[in-house]
């Protein structure tokens, strides 16, 4: 379970002025649920997700993911523990190794036990994690590409490989920031289908940041609307999109 309690986060700009990106936000996410976070650009979505990830220290409140909690006073040690609980998939793409698709997954699995994916012993990785690698590749529908070099993958395939690598860490939650926003329709659908399958089969909790209504409608069980760092509306995806109370979501219905 994920619990966000009265979380706030400010940024200090170079000239000393403060920008409040997230203001006193509280919500819970049930195990296995897909929570969507919507809102205009600058409404605080990425900041909130980065805080959940443990890469952004919060100024007030408390975040709990599974057995790990952090608050404003927590040391880096606890934020690092939070990072271990979650996998993140950010807007910018992560690097992959110039190996095959399967080797890329094996490296991450190897690192889960031996800490250094750069120094992967593939013989050991194969015998200890070979089956798990195949399961992960099946999950993201890359079995047919497993022996291809990662460098020749299409955009959507590369995104799915990155997801498989993140899942190799056995995170409690998958945090997605604008997945598939820049992708063509086919690629986008492949990525969204992979997220759906991952959620169903692994029963992993997903927090999905996307400003795209169709992405939220397709995936989210429940949606939170952020405005200027605060929760402006919250409800099931059906309530938010088909019976909107908020001007922003009413606008989406009209458009
Ligand atoms: P969103 O993802 O919804 O577009 P962000 O979380 O990126 O929103 O940004 C929320 C607010 O915080 C915006 O006003 C943005 O300009 C500001 N902000 C985000 N990151 C930083 C940063 N590293 N330094 C200063 N201000 C930031
Ligand atoms: Mg953002």
CSV table of C-alpha atoms and ligand atoms in Angstrom, one decimal:
chain,number,residue,atom,x,y,z
A,1,UNK,CA,0.0,0.0,0.0
A,2,UNK,CA,1.1,3.5,-0.7
A,3,UNK,CA,0.1,6.4,1.6
A,4,UNK,CA,0.8,10.0,1.0
A,5,UNK,CA,0.0,12.3,4.0
A,6,UNK,CA,0.0,16.0,3.8
A,7,UNK,CA,3.1,16.1,1.5
A,8,UNK,CA,4.5,19.5,0.4
A,9,UNK,CA,7.5,20.3,-1.7
A,10,UNK,CA,9.1,23.6,-2.5
A,11,UNK,CA,11.9,24.4,-4.9
A,12,UNK,CA,14.2,27.3,-4.2
A,13,UNK,CA,15.3,29.2,-7.3
A,14,UNK,CA,18.7,30.7,-7.8
A,15,UNK,CA,17.5,34.2,-6.8
A,16,UNK,CA,16.2,32.7,-3.5
A,17,UNK,CA,12.5,32.8,-4.4
A,18,UNK,CA,10.4,29.7,-3.5
A,19,UNK,CA,8.2,27.8,-5.9
A,20,UNK,CA,5.7,25.5,-4.2
A,21,UNK,CA,5.3,22.5,-6.5
A,22,UNK,CA,3.2,20.3,-4.3
A,23,UNK,CA,1.0,21.6,-1.5
A,24,UNK,CA,-0.4,19.5,1.3
A,25,UNK,CA,-1.4,16.5,-0.7
A,26,UNK,CA,-2.9,13.3,0.8
A,27,UNK,CA,-4.1,10.1,-0.9
A,28,UNK,CA,-3.8,6.4,-0.7
A,29,UNK,CA,-3.3,3.8,-3.3
A,30,UNK,CA,-4.5,0.2,-2.7
A,31,UNK,CA,-2.4,-2.8,-3.6
A,32,UNK,CA,-2.8,-3.6,-7.3
A,33,UNK,CA,-4.6,-0.4,-8.1
A,34,UNK,CA,-3.7,1.9,-11.0
A,35,UNK,CA,-4.0,5.5,-9.8
A,36,UNK,CA,-3.9,8.1,-12.5
A,37,UNK,CA,-2.6,11.6,-11.9
A,38,UNK,CA,-3.7,14.3,-14.3
A,39,UNK,CA,-3.3,18.0,-14.6
A,40,UNK,CA,-1.9,20.8,-16.7
A,41,UNK,CA,1.8,21.3,-17.3
A,42,UNK,CA,3.4,22.7,-14.1
A,43,UNK,CA,0.7,21.4,-11.8
A,44,UNK,CA,3.2,19.3,-9.8
A,45,UNK,CA,2.7,15.8,-11.3
A,46,UNK,CA,6.4,15.0,-11.9
A,47,UNK,CA,7.5,16.4,-8.5
A,48,UNK,CA,4.9,14.2,-6.7
A,49,UNK,CA,6.1,11.2,-8.6
A,50,UNK,CA,9.8,11.9,-7.9
A,51,UNK,CA,8.9,12.4,-4.2
A,52,UNK,CA,7.3,8.9,-4.2
A,53,UNK,CA,10.4,7.6,-5.9
A,54,UNK,CA,12.6,9.0,-3.1
A,55,UNK,CA,14.7,11.1,-5.4
A,56,UNK,CA,13.1,14.4,-4.3
A,57,UNK,CA,13.2,15.1,-0.5
A,58,UNK,CA,9.9,16.4,0.8
A,59,UNK,CA,9.5,19.5,3.0
A,60,UNK,CA,6.5,18.4,4.9
A,61,UNK,CA,4.3,15.4,5.4
A,62,UNK,CA,5.0,11.7,5.1
A,63,UNK,CA,5.2,9.1,2.3
A,64,UNK,CA,4.8,5.4,3.0
A,65,UNK,CA,5.5,2.7,0.4
A,66,UNK,CA,5.1,-0.8,1.8
A,67,UNK,CA,7.3,-1.0,4.9
A,68,UNK,CA,9.3,2.2,4.2
A,69,UNK,CA,8.3,5.7,5.3
A,70,UNK,CA,10.0,9.0,4.7
A,71,UNK,CA,9.3,12.5,6.1
A,72,UNK,CA,11.0,15.9,5.9
A,73,UNK,CA,13.5,14.9,8.6
A,74,UNK,CA,14.5,11.5,7.1
A,75,UNK,CA,18.1,11.0,6.2
A,76,UNK,CA,19.3,9.9,2.7
A,77,UNK,CA,19.4,6.3,4.0
A,78,UNK,CA,15.6,6.2,4.2
A,79,UNK,CA,15.1,7.9,0.9
A,80,UNK,CA,17.4,5.2,-0.6
A,81,UNK,CA,15.2,2.5,0.9
A,82,UNK,CA,12.2,4.2,-0.7
A,83,UNK,CA,14.0,4.0,-4.1
A,84,UNK,CA,14.4,0.3,-3.6
A,85,UNK,CA,10.6,-0.1,-3.2
A,86,UNK,CA,9.7,1.6,-6.4
A,87,UNK,CA,10.6,1.5,-10.1
A,88,UNK,CA,10.2,4.6,-12.2
A,89,UNK,CA,9.8,5.1,-15.8
A,90,UNK,CA,10.5,8.6,-16.7
A,91,UNK,CA,9.8,10.8,-19.7
A,92,UNK,CA,13.4,10.7,-20.9
A,93,UNK,CA,14.6,7.3,-21.9
A,94,UNK,CA,17.0,5.3,-19.8
A,95,UNK,CA,20.1,3.8,-21.3
A,96,UNK,CA,20.3,0.1,-22.2
A,97,UNK,CA,23.5,-2.0,-22.7
A,98,UNK,CA,24.8,-2.7,-26.3
A,99,UNK,CA,23.8,-6.3,-25.7
A,100,UNK,CA,20.8,-8.4,-26.7
A,101,UNK,CA,17.4,-7.8,-25.2
A,102,UNK,CA,17.6,-10.9,-23.1
A,103,UNK,CA,21.1,-10.0,-21.8
A,104,UNK,CA,19.9,-6.6,-20.8
A,105,UNK,CA,17.2,-8.2,-18.6
A,106,UNK,CA,19.7,-10.8,-17.3
A,107,UNK,CA,22.1,-8.0,-16.2
A,108,UNK,CA,19.4,-6.4,-14.0
A,109,UNK,CA,18.4,-9.7,-12.5
A,110,UNK,CA,22.1,-10.4,-11.8
A,111,UNK,CA,22.5,-7.0,-10.2
A,112,UNK,CA,19.5,-7.7,-7.8
A,113,UNK,CA,21.7,-10.3,-6.2
A,114,UNK,CA,25.3,-9.3,-7.0
A,115,UNK,CA,24.8,-5.5,-7.1
A,116,UNK,CA,26.8,-4.8,-10.2
A,117,UNK,CA,25.2,-5.2,-13.6
A,118,UNK,CA,28.3,-3.8,-15.3
A,119,UNK,CA,30.2,-6.9,-14.2
A,120,UNK,CA,27.6,-9.5,-15.0
A,121,UNK,CA,28.7,-13.1,-15.2
A,122,UNK,CA,26.3,-14.3,-17.9
A,123,UNK,CA,26.9,-18.0,-17.1
A,124,UNK,CA,25.8,-17.4,-13.5
A,125,UNK,CA,23.0,-15.1,-14.6
A,126,UNK,CA,21.7,-17.6,-17.0
A,127,UNK,CA,21.6,-20.5,-14.5
A,128,UNK,CA,20.1,-18.4,-11.7
A,129,UNK,CA,17.8,-16.1,-13.6
A,130,UNK,CA,17.3,-17.5,-17.0
A,131,UNK,CA,13.7,-18.5,-16.4
A,132,UNK,CA,12.8,-15.2,-14.8
A,133,UNK,CA,14.3,-13.3,-17.7
A,134,UNK,CA,12.1,-15.3,-20.1
A,135,UNK,CA,9.0,-14.6,-17.9
A,136,UNK,CA,9.8,-10.9,-17.9
A,137,UNK,CA,10.3,-10.8,-21.6
A,138,UNK,CA,7.0,-12.6,-22.1
A,139,UNK,CA,5.3,-10.1,-19.8
A,140,UNK,CA,6.3,-7.1,-22.0
A,141,UNK,CA,5.8,-9.1,-25.2
A,142,UNK,CA,9.4,-9.1,-26.3
A,143,UNK,CA,10.0,-12.9,-26.5
A,144,UNK,CA,10.2,-12.8,-30.2
A,145,UNK,CA,13.0,-10.1,-30.0
A,146,UNK,CA,15.0,-11.6,-27.1
A,147,UNK,CA,18.1,-12.3,-29.2
A,148,UNK,CA,18.1,-9.0,-31.1
A,149,UNK,CA,20.5,-6.3,-30.1
A,150,UNK,CA,18.8,-3.6,-28.0
A,151,UNK,CA,20.1,-0.9,-30.4
A,152,UNK,CA,17.9,-2.2,-33.2
A,153,UNK,CA,14.6,-2.1,-31.3
A,154,UNK,CA,11.8,0.3,-32.2
A,155,UNK,CA,10.8,3.0,-29.8
A,156,UNK,CA,8.0,1.1,-28.2
A,157,UNK,CA,10.1,-2.1,-27.9
A,158,UNK,CA,12.9,-0.2,-26.2
A,159,UNK,CA,10.4,1.3,-23.7
A,160,UNK,CA,9.1,-2.2,-23.0
A,161,UNK,CA,12.7,-3.5,-22.5
A,162,UNK,CA,13.2,-0.7,-20.0
A,163,UNK,CA,10.1,-1.7,-18.2
A,164,UNK,CA,11.2,-5.3,-18.0
A,165,UNK,CA,14.6,-4.1,-16.6
A,166,UNK,CA,12.8,-2.1,-14.0
A,167,UNK,CA,10.5,-5.0,-13.0
A,168,UNK,CA,13.6,-7.2,-12.6
A,169,UNK,CA,14.2,-5.3,-9.4
A,170,UNK,CA,10.9,-6.6,-8.0
A,171,UNK,CA,9.5,-3.2,-7.1
A,172,UNK,CA,6.4,-2.8,-5.0
A,173,UNK,CA,5.1,-0.1,-7.3
A,174,UNK,CA,5.7,1.1,-10.9
A,175,UNK,CA,5.7,4.9,-11.3
A,176,UNK,CA,5.1,6.1,-14.8
A,177,UNK,CA,5.7,9.7,-15.9
A,178,UNK,CA,3.9,10.5,-19.2
A,179,UNK,CA,4.5,7.1,-20.8
A,180,UNK,CA,4.1,7.0,-24.5
A,181,UNK,CA,3.4,10.8,-24.8
A,182,UNK,CA,5.8,11.3,-27.6
A,183,UNK,CA,5.1,8.0,-29.3
A,184,UNK,CA,3.2,7.2,-32.5
A,185,UNK,CA,-0.2,5.6,-32.1
A,186,UNK,CA,1.0,2.0,-32.6
A,187,UNK,CA,4.0,2.4,-30.2
A,188,UNK,CA,1.7,4.1,-27.7
A,189,UNK,CA,-0.8,1.3,-27.7
A,190,UNK,CA,2.0,-1.3,-27.2
A,191,UNK,CA,3.4,0.5,-24.2
A,192,UNK,CA,-0.1,1.0,-22.6
A,193,UNK,CA,-0.9,-2.7,-23.2
A,194,UNK,CA,2.4,-3.7,-21.5
A,195,UNK,CA,1.5,-1.6,-18.5
A,196,UNK,CA,-2.0,-3.2,-18.3
A,197,UNK,CA,-0.5,-6.7,-18.6
A,198,UNK,CA,2.1,-6.0,-15.9
A,199,UNK,CA,-0.5,-4.7,-13.6
A,200,UNK,CA,-2.8,-7.6,-14.1
A,201,UNK,CA,-0.3,-10.4,-14.0
A,202,UNK,CA,2.1,-9.1,-11.3
A,203,UNK,CA,-0.7,-7.4,-9.4
A,204,UNK,CA,1.7,-4.5,-9.0
A,205,UNK,CA,0.5,-1.1,-8.0
A,206,UNK,CA,0.9,1.6,-10.7
A,207,UNK,CA,0.9,5.3,-10.4
A,208,UNK,CA,0.4,6.8,-13.8
A,209,UNK,CA,1.1,10.4,-14.5
A,210,UNK,CA,-0.4,11.5,-17.8
A,211,UNK,CA,-2.1,14.6,-19.0
A,212,UNK,CA,-3.7,12.6,-21.8
A,213,UNK,CA,-7.4,11.7,-21.0
A,214,UNK,CA,-7.4,8.6,-23.3
A,215,UNK,CA,-4.4,7.2,-21.5
A,216,UNK,CA,-6.1,7.6,-18.1
A,217,UNK,CA,-9.4,6.2,-19.4
A,218,UNK,CA,-7.6,3.2,-20.8
A,219,UNK,CA,-5.6,2.4,-17.7
A,220,UNK,CA,-6.6,4.2,-14.5
A,221,UNK,CA,-9.0,2.8,-11.9
A,222,UNK,CA,-9.0,6.1,-10.1
A,223,UNK,CA,-7.9,9.6,-11.1
A,224,UNK,CA,-6.6,12.5,-9.2
A,225,UNK,CA,-6.6,15.9,-10.8
A,226,UNK,CA,-3.8,18.3,-9.7
A,227,UNK,CA,-4.0,22.0,-10.0
A,228,UNK,CA,-1.2,24.3,-8.8
A,229,UNK,CA,0.2,21.5,-6.7
A,230,UNK,CA,-3.1,20.7,-5.0
A,231,UNK,CA,-5.8,18.0,-5.5
A,232,UNK,CA,-8.6,19.7,-7.3
A,233,UNK,CA,-10.7,16.6,-8.0
A,234,UNK,CA,-10.6,12.9,-7.4
A,235,UNK,CA,-12.7,10.0,-8.3
A,236,UNK,CA,-13.1,6.8,-10.4
A,237,UNK,CA,-12.1,7.3,-14.0
A,238,UNK,CA,-15.8,7.2,-15.0
A,239,UNK,CA,-16.7,9.9,-12.5
A,240,UNK,CA,-13.9,12.2,-13.6
A,241,UNK,CA,-14.4,11.8,-17.3
A,242,UNK,CA,-18.1,11.2,-17.8
A,243,UNK,CA,-19.5,13.1,-14.9
A,244,UNK,CA,-16.9,15.8,-14.3
A,245,UNK,CA,-17.3,18.4,-11.6
A,246,UNK,CA,-14.2,20.4,-12.3
A,247,UNK,CA,-13.8,23.0,-15.0
A,248,UNK,CA,-10.6,21.3,-16.3
A,249,UNK,CA,-12.2,17.9,-16.8
A,250,UNK,CA,-15.5,19.5,-18.1
A,251,UNK,CA,-13.3,21.1,-20.8
A,252,UNK,CA,-11.9,17.7,-21.7
A,253,UNK,CA,-15.4,16.3,-22.1
A,254,UNK,CA,-16.3,19.1,-24.5
A,255,UNK,CA,-13.1,18.8,-26.5
B,1,LIG,P1,4.2,18.8,-14.1
B,1,LIG,O1,5.0,17.5,-14.1
B,1,LIG,O2,2.8,18.7,-13.7
B,1,LIG,O3,4.4,19.6,-15.4
B,1,LIG,P2,6.3,19.7,-12.3
B,1,LIG,O4,6.3,18.9,-11.0
B,1,LIG,O5,7.4,19.4,-13.2
B,1,LIG,O6,4.9,19.7,-12.9
B,1,LIG,O7,6.5,21.2,-11.8
B,1,LIG,C1,5.7,21.8,-10.8
B,1,LIG,C2,6.2,23.2,-10.5
B,1,LIG,O8,7.5,23.2,-10.0
B,1,LIG,C3,6.3,24.1,-11.8
B,1,LIG,O9,6.0,25.4,-11.4
B,1,LIG,C4,7.8,24.0,-12.1
B,1,LIG,O10,8.2,25.1,-12.8
B,1,LIG,C5,8.5,23.8,-10.8
B,1,LIG,N1,9.7,23.0,-10.8
B,1,LIG,C6,9.8,21.7,-11.2
B,1,LIG,N2,11.1,21.3,-11.1
B,1,LIG,C7,11.8,22.3,-10.6
B,1,LIG,C8,13.2,22.5,-10.3
B,1,LIG,N3,14.1,21.5,-10.4
B,1,LIG,N4,13.6,23.7,-9.9
B,1,LIG,C9,12.7,24.7,-9.7
B,1,LIG,N5,11.4,24.6,-10.0
B,1,LIG,C10,10.9,23.5,-10.5
B,2,LIG,MG1,5.9,16.4,-15.7
